[in-house]
Short mmCIF file of C-alpha atoms in Angstrom, two decimals:
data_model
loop_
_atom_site.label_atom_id
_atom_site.label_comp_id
_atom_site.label_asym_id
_atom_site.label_seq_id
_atom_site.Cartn_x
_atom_site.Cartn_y
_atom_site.Cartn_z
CA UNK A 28 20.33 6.00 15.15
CA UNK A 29 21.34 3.97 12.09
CA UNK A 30 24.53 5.18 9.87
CA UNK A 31 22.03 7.13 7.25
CA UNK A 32 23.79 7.19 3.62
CA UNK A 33 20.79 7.26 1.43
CA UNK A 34 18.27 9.74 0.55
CA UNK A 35 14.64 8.87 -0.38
CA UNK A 36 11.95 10.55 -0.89
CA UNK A 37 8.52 8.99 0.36
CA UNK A 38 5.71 10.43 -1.30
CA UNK A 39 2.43 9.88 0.67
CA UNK A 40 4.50 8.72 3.45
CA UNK A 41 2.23 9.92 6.05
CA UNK A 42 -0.78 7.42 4.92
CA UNK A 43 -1.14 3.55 5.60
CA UNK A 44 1.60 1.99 3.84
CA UNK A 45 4.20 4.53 3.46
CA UNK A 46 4.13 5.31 7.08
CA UNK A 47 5.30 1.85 7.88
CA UNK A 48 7.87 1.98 5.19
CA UNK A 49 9.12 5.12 6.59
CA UNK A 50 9.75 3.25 9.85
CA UNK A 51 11.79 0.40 7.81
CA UNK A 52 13.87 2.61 5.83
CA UNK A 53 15.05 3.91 8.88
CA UNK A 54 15.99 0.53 10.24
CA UNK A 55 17.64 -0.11 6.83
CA UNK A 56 20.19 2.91 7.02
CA UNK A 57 17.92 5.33 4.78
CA UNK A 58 17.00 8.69 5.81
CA UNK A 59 13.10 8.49 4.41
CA UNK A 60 11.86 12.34 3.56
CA UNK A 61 8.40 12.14 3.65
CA UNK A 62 6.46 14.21 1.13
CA UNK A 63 2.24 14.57 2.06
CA UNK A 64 -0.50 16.93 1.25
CA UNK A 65 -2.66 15.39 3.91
CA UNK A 66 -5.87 14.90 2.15
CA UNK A 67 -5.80 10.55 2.70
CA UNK A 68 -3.65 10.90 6.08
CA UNK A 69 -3.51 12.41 9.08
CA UNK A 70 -0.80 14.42 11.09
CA UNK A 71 -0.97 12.00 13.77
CA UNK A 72 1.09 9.16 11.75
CA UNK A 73 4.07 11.25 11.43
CA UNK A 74 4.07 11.51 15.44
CA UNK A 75 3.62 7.94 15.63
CA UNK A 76 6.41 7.30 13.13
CA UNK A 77 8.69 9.50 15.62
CA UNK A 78 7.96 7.53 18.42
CA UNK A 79 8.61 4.49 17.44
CA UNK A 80 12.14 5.73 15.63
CA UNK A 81 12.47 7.66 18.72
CA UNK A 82 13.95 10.13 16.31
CA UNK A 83 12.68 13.41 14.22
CA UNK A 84 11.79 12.62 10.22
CA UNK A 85 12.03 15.24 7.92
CA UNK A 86 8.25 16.24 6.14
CA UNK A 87 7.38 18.37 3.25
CA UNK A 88 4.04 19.37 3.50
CA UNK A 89 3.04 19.88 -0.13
CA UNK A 90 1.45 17.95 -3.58
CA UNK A 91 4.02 15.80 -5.32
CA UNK A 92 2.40 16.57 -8.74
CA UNK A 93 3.83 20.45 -8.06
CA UNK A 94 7.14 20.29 -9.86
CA UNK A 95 8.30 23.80 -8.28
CA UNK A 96 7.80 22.40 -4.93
CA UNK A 97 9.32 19.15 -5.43
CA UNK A 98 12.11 20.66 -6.95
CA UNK A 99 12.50 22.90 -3.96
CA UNK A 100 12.71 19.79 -1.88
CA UNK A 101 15.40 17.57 -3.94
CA UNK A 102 17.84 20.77 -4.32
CA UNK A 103 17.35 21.68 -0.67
CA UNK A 104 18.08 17.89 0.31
CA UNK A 105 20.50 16.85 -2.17
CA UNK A 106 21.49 13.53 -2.85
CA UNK A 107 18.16 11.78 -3.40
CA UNK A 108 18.76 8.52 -4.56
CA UNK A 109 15.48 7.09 -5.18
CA UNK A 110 11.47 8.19 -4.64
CA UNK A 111 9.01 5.59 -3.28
CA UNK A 112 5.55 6.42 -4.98
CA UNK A 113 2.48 5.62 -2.85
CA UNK A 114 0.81 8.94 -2.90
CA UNK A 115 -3.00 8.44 -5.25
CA UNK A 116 -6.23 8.60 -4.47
CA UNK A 117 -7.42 5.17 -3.30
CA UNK A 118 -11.32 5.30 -2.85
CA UNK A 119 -13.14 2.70 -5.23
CA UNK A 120 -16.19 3.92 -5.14
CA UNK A 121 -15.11 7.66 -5.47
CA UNK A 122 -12.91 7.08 -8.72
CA UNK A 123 -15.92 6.00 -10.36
CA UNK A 124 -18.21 8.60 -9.38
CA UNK A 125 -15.22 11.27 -9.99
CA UNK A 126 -13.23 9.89 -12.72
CA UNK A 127 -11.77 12.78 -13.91
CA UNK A 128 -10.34 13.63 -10.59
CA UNK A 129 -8.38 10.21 -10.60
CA UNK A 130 -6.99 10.56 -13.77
CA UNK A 131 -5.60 13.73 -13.16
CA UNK A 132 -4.88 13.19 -9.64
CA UNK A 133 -3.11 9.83 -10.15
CA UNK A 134 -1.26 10.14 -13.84
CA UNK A 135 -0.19 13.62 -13.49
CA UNK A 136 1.79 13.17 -10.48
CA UNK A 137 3.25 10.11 -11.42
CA UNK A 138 4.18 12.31 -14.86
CA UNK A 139 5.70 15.16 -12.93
CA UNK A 140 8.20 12.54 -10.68
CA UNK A 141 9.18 10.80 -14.41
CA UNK A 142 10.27 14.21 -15.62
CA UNK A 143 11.77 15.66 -12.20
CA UNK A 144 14.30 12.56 -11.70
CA UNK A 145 15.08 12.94 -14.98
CA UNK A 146 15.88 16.38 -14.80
CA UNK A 147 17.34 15.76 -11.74
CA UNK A 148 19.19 12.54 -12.63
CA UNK A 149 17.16 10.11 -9.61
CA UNK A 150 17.10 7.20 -11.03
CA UNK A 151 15.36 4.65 -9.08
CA UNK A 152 11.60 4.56 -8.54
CA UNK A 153 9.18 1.98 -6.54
CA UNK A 154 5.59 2.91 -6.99
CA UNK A 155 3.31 1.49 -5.36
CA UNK A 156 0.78 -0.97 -7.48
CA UNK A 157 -1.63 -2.95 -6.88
CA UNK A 158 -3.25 -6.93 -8.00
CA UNK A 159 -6.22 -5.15 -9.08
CA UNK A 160 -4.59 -5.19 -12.77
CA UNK A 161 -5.91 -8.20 -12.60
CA UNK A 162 -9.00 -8.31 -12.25
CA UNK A 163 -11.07 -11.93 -11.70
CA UNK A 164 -8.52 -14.05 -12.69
CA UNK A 165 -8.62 -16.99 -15.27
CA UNK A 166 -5.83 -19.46 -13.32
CA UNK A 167 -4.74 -19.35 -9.78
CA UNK A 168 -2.06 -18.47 -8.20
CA UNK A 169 -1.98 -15.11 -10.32
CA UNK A 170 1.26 -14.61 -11.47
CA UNK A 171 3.40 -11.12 -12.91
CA UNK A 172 2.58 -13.31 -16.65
CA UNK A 173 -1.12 -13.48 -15.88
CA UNK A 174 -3.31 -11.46 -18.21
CA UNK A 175 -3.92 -7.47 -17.07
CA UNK A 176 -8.25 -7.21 -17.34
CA UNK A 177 -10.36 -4.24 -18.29
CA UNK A 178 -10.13 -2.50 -14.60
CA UNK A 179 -13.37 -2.58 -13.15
CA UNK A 180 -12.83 1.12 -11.53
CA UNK A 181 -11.05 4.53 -12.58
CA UNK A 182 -9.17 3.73 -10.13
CA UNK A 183 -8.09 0.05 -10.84
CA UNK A 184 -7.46 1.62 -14.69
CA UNK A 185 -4.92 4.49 -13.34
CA UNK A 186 -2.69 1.56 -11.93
CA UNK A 187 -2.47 0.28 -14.99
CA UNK A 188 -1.59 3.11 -17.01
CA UNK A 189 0.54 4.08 -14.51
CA UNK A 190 2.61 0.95 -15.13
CA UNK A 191 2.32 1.50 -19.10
CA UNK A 192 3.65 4.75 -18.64
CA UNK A 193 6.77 3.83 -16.43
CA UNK A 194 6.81 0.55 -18.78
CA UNK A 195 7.28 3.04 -21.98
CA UNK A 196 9.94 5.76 -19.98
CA UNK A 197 12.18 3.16 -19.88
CA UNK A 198 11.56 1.79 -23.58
CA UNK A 199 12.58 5.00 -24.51
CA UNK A 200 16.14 4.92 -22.58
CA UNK A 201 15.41 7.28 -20.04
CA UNK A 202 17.96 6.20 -17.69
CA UNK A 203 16.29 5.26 -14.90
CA UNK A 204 15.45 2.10 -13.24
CA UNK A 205 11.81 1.26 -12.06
CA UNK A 206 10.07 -1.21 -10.21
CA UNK A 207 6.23 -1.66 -9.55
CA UNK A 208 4.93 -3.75 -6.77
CA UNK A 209 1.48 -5.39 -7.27
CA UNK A 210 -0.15 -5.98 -3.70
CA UNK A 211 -2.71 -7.64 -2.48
CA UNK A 212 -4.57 -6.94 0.41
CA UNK A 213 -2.53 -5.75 3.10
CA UNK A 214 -3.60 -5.79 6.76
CA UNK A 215 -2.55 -5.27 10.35
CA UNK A 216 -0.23 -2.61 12.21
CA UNK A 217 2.68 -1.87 13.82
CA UNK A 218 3.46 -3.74 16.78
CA UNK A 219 3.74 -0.58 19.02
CA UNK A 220 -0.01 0.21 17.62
CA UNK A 221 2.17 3.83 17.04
CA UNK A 222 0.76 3.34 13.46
CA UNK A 223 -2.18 1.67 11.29
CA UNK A 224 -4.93 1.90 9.37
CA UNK A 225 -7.23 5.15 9.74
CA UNK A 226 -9.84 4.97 7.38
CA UNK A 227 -11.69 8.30 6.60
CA UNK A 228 -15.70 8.04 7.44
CA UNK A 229 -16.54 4.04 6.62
CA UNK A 230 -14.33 1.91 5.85
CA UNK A 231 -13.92 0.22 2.18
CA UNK A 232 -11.59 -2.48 3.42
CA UNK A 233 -12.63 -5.91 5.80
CA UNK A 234 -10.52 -5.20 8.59
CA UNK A 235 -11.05 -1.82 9.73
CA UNK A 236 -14.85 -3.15 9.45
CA UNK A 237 -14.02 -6.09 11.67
CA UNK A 238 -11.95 -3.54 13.93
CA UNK A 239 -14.49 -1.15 14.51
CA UNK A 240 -17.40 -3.18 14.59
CA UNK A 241 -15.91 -5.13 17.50
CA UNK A 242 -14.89 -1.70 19.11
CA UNK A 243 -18.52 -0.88 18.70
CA UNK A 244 -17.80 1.63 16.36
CA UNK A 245 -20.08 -0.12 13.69
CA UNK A 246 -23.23 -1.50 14.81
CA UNK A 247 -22.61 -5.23 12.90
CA UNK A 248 -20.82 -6.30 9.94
CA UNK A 249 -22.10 -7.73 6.93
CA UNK A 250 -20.18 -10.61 5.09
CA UNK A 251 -21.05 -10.09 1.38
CA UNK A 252 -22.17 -13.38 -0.01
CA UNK A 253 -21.97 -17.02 0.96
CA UNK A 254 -22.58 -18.87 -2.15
CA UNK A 255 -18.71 -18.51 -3.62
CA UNK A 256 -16.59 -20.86 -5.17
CA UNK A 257 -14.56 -21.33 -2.11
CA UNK A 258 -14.30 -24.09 1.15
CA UNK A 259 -16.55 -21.82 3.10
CA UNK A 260 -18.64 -19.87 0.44
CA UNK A 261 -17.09 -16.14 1.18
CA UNK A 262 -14.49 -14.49 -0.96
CA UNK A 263 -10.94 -15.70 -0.05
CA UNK A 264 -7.79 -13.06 -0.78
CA UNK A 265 -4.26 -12.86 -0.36
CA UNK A 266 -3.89 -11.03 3.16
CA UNK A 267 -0.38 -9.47 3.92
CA UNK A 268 0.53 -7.81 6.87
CA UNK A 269 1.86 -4.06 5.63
CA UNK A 270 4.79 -4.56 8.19
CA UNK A 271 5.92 -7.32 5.58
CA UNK A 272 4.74 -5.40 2.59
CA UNK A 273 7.18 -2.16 3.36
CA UNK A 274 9.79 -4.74 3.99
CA UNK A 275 9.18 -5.13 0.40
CA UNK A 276 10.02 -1.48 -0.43
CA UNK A 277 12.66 -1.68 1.26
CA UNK A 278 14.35 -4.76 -0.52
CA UNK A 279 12.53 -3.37 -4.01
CA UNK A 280 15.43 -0.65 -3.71
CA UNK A 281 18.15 -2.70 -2.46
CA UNK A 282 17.26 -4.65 -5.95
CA UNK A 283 17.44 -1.55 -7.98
CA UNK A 284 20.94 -0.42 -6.35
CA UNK A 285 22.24 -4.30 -7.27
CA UNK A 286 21.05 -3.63 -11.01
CA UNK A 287 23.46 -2.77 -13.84
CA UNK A 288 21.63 -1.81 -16.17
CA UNK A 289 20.93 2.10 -16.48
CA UNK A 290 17.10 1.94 -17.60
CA UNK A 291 14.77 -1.01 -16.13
CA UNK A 292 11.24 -1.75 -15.14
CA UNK A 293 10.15 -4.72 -13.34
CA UNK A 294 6.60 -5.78 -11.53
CA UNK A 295 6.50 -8.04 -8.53
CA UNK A 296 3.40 -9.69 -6.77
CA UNK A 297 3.75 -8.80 -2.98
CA UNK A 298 1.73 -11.06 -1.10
CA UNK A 299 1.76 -14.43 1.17
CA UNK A 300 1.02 -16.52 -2.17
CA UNK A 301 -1.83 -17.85 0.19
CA UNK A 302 -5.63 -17.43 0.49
CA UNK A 303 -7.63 -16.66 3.22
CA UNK A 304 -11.81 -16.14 3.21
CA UNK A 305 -14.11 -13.55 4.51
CA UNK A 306 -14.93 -16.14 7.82
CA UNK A 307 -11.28 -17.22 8.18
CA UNK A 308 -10.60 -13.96 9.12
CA UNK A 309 -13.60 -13.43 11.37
CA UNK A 310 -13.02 -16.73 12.91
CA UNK A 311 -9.09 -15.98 13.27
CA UNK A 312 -9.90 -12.38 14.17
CA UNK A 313 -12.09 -14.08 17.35
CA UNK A 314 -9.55 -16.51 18.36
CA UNK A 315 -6.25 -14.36 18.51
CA UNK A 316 -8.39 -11.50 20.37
CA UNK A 317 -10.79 -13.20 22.65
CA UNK A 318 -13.80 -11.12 21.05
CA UNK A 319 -16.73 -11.71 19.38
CA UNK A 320 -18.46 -10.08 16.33
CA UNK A 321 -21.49 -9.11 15.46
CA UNK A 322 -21.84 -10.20 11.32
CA UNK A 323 -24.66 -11.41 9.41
CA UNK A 324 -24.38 -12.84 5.48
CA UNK A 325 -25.80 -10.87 3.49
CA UNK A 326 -26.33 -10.90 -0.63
CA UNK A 327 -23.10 -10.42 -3.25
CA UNK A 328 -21.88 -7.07 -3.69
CA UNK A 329 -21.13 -6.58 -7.26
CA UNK A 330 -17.91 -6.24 -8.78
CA UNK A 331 -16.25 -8.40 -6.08
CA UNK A 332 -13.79 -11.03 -7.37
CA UNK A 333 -14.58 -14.47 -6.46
CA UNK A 334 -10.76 -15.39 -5.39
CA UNK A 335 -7.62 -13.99 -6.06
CA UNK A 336 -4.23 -14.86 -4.30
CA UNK A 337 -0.93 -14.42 -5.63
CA UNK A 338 2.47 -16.40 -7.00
CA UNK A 339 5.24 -14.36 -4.92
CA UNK A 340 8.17 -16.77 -5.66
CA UNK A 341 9.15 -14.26 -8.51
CA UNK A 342 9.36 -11.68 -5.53
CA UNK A 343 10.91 -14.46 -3.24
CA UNK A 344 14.20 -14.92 -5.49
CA UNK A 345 14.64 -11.40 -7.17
CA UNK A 346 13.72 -8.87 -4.11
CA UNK A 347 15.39 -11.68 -1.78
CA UNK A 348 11.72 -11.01 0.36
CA UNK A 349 9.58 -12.90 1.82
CA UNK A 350 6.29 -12.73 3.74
CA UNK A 351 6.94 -13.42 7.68
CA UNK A 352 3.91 -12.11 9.54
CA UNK A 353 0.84 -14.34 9.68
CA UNK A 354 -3.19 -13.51 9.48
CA UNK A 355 -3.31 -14.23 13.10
CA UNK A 356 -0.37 -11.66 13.50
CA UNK A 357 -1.65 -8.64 11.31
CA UNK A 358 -5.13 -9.52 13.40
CA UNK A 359 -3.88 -9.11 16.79
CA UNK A 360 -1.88 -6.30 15.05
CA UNK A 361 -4.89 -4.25 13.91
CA UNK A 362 -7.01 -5.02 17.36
CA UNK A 363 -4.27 -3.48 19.45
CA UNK A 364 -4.30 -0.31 16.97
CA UNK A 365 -7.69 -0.52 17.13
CA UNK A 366 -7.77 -0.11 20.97
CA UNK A 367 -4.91 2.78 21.34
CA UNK A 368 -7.30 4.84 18.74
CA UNK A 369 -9.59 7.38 20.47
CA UNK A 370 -13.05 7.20 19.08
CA UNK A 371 -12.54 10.40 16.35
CA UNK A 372 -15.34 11.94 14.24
CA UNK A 373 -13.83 10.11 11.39
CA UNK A 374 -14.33 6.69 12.43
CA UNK A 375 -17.96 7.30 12.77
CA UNK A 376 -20.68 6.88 10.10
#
């Protein structure tokens, strides 16, 4: 077990992305307190998290937007030095069929952790962003100076806001340093296949599609479009495996400990700073696992962006990070998660 000096609180650290940056706080001499309502994750992760620490983690079952409960958590913990943001509603679709749930869902609770580590004195935050700010963007790579667009979801908008809000707590000289990390598409799993991806009912994201519809799980898969701007007609994105993306967390705080200055707020892209295509990853997907997959093209699906991948040298110099992990990696990655998974209600239609 590592020497742990260093608090933090993880909220949502039971889902996706803050599971593995549980794991790698760990390995960086933090003691990660996880802090998860369950309603995007499942109990499972924090079992899977053990094993591969081969240690307990502490968990707080509970909303981070409750202020009484969060407070009960920082005094009965003491010594939090920093929060890592990821818990928000995430679903697309949902946010714009239940706007109003988003906005309260995702701006209050980022409201209520502003004015707990304030009264509290914490005073670093990472919160977790994303490169839909940007929208469909005018010039490639997109970098942190490229133009924010209208979001094209409630969802996409509460990112944004979110970042205007932490943008304008530090204008006013809160003291309290903040950084938010734009990502792009991350993919893969653990190594151990302790921890991944478990998408509730269908999936919204390629991967788990590919996944499960190689599993059998999903009768076929349907690439959306072939008519694109791109060397093989599909939509090409910045993949990154999340193993490499909560390596960013980790050196997001390690830049916010550095920092002199009592009140900051920074945005970094986290990506590869590479693209990759709907087929590259089925045809990379059936080379690294020896399977084939049932897909067909079908028409455009509206409101997809053409291309987007990202400028991460920004990232590269300031968080001293850097993507490691290939496509071919977070591929094999995601199969052998995909495999260990028993075939649960929730991964059928």
């Amino acid at each position: 077990m590592p020497d742990q000096t260093s608090k933090v609180i993880v909220t949502g650290g039971a889902g996706y992305i803050g599971s593995h940056t549980v794991v790698e706080l760990f390995h960086a001499g933090y003691e990660p307190i996880i802090i998860d309502n369950f309603v995007n994750a499942e109990k499972s992760a924090v079992k899977g998290i053990e094993n591969i620490l081969g240690h307990k983690v502490k968990l707080y079952e509970g909303d981070c937007g409750n202020m009484d409960f969060m407070r009960n958590v920082i005094r009965q913990e003491k010594n939090v030095s920093g929060i890592i943001h990821f818990a928000a509603y995430k679903a697309v679709g949902e946010s714009v069929a239940q706007p109003l749930k988003y906005y309260r869902n995702n701006i209050d609770t980022l409201l209520s952790l502003l004015e707990l580590m304030h009264e509290q004195t914490i005073s670093r935050l990472v919160f977790s962003s994303s490169c839909t700010v940007y929208g469909q963007p005018d010039a490639l790579p997109v970098t942190e100076q490229s133009p924010k667009k209208p979001a094209e979801s409630p969802y996409g908008n509460t990112k944004q806001i979110c970042e205007e809000i932490m943008e304008d707590t530090v204008k006013s000289g809160m003291a309290i340093k903040t950084v938010a990390l734009r990502y792009f598409n991350p993919i893969g799993a653990h190594e151990s296949a302790e921890i991944g991806e478990l998408p509730l009912g269908v999936p919204n994201n390629l991967v788990p599609f590919v996944t499960q519809t190689a599993a059998g799980i999903r009768e076929k898969l349907t690439v959306f479009g072939n008519d694109y701007n791109t060397h093989d007609g599909t939509c090409l994105r910045d993949y990154i495996h999340v193993v490499d993306l909560a390596k960013a967390h980790v050196s997001a705080l390690h830049y916010l400990e550095r920092k002199s200055e009592k009140s900051s707020y920074d945005v970094f892209n986290i990506g590869t700073g590479k693209g990759s295509t709907v087929l590259d990853v089925i045809k990379t997907f059936e080379e690294v696992n020896q399977v084939k997959l049932n897909y067909t093209i079908g028409p455009r699906r509206p409101g997809d962006v053409e291309k987007v991948y990202a400028e991460v040298s920004q990232a590269n110099a300031a968080l001293r990070w850097k993507a490691q992990l290939s496509l071919a990696d977070a591929l094999k990655d995601s199969w052998r998660w995909q495999l260990k998974l028993k075939k649960k209600s929730k991964q059928l239609p």
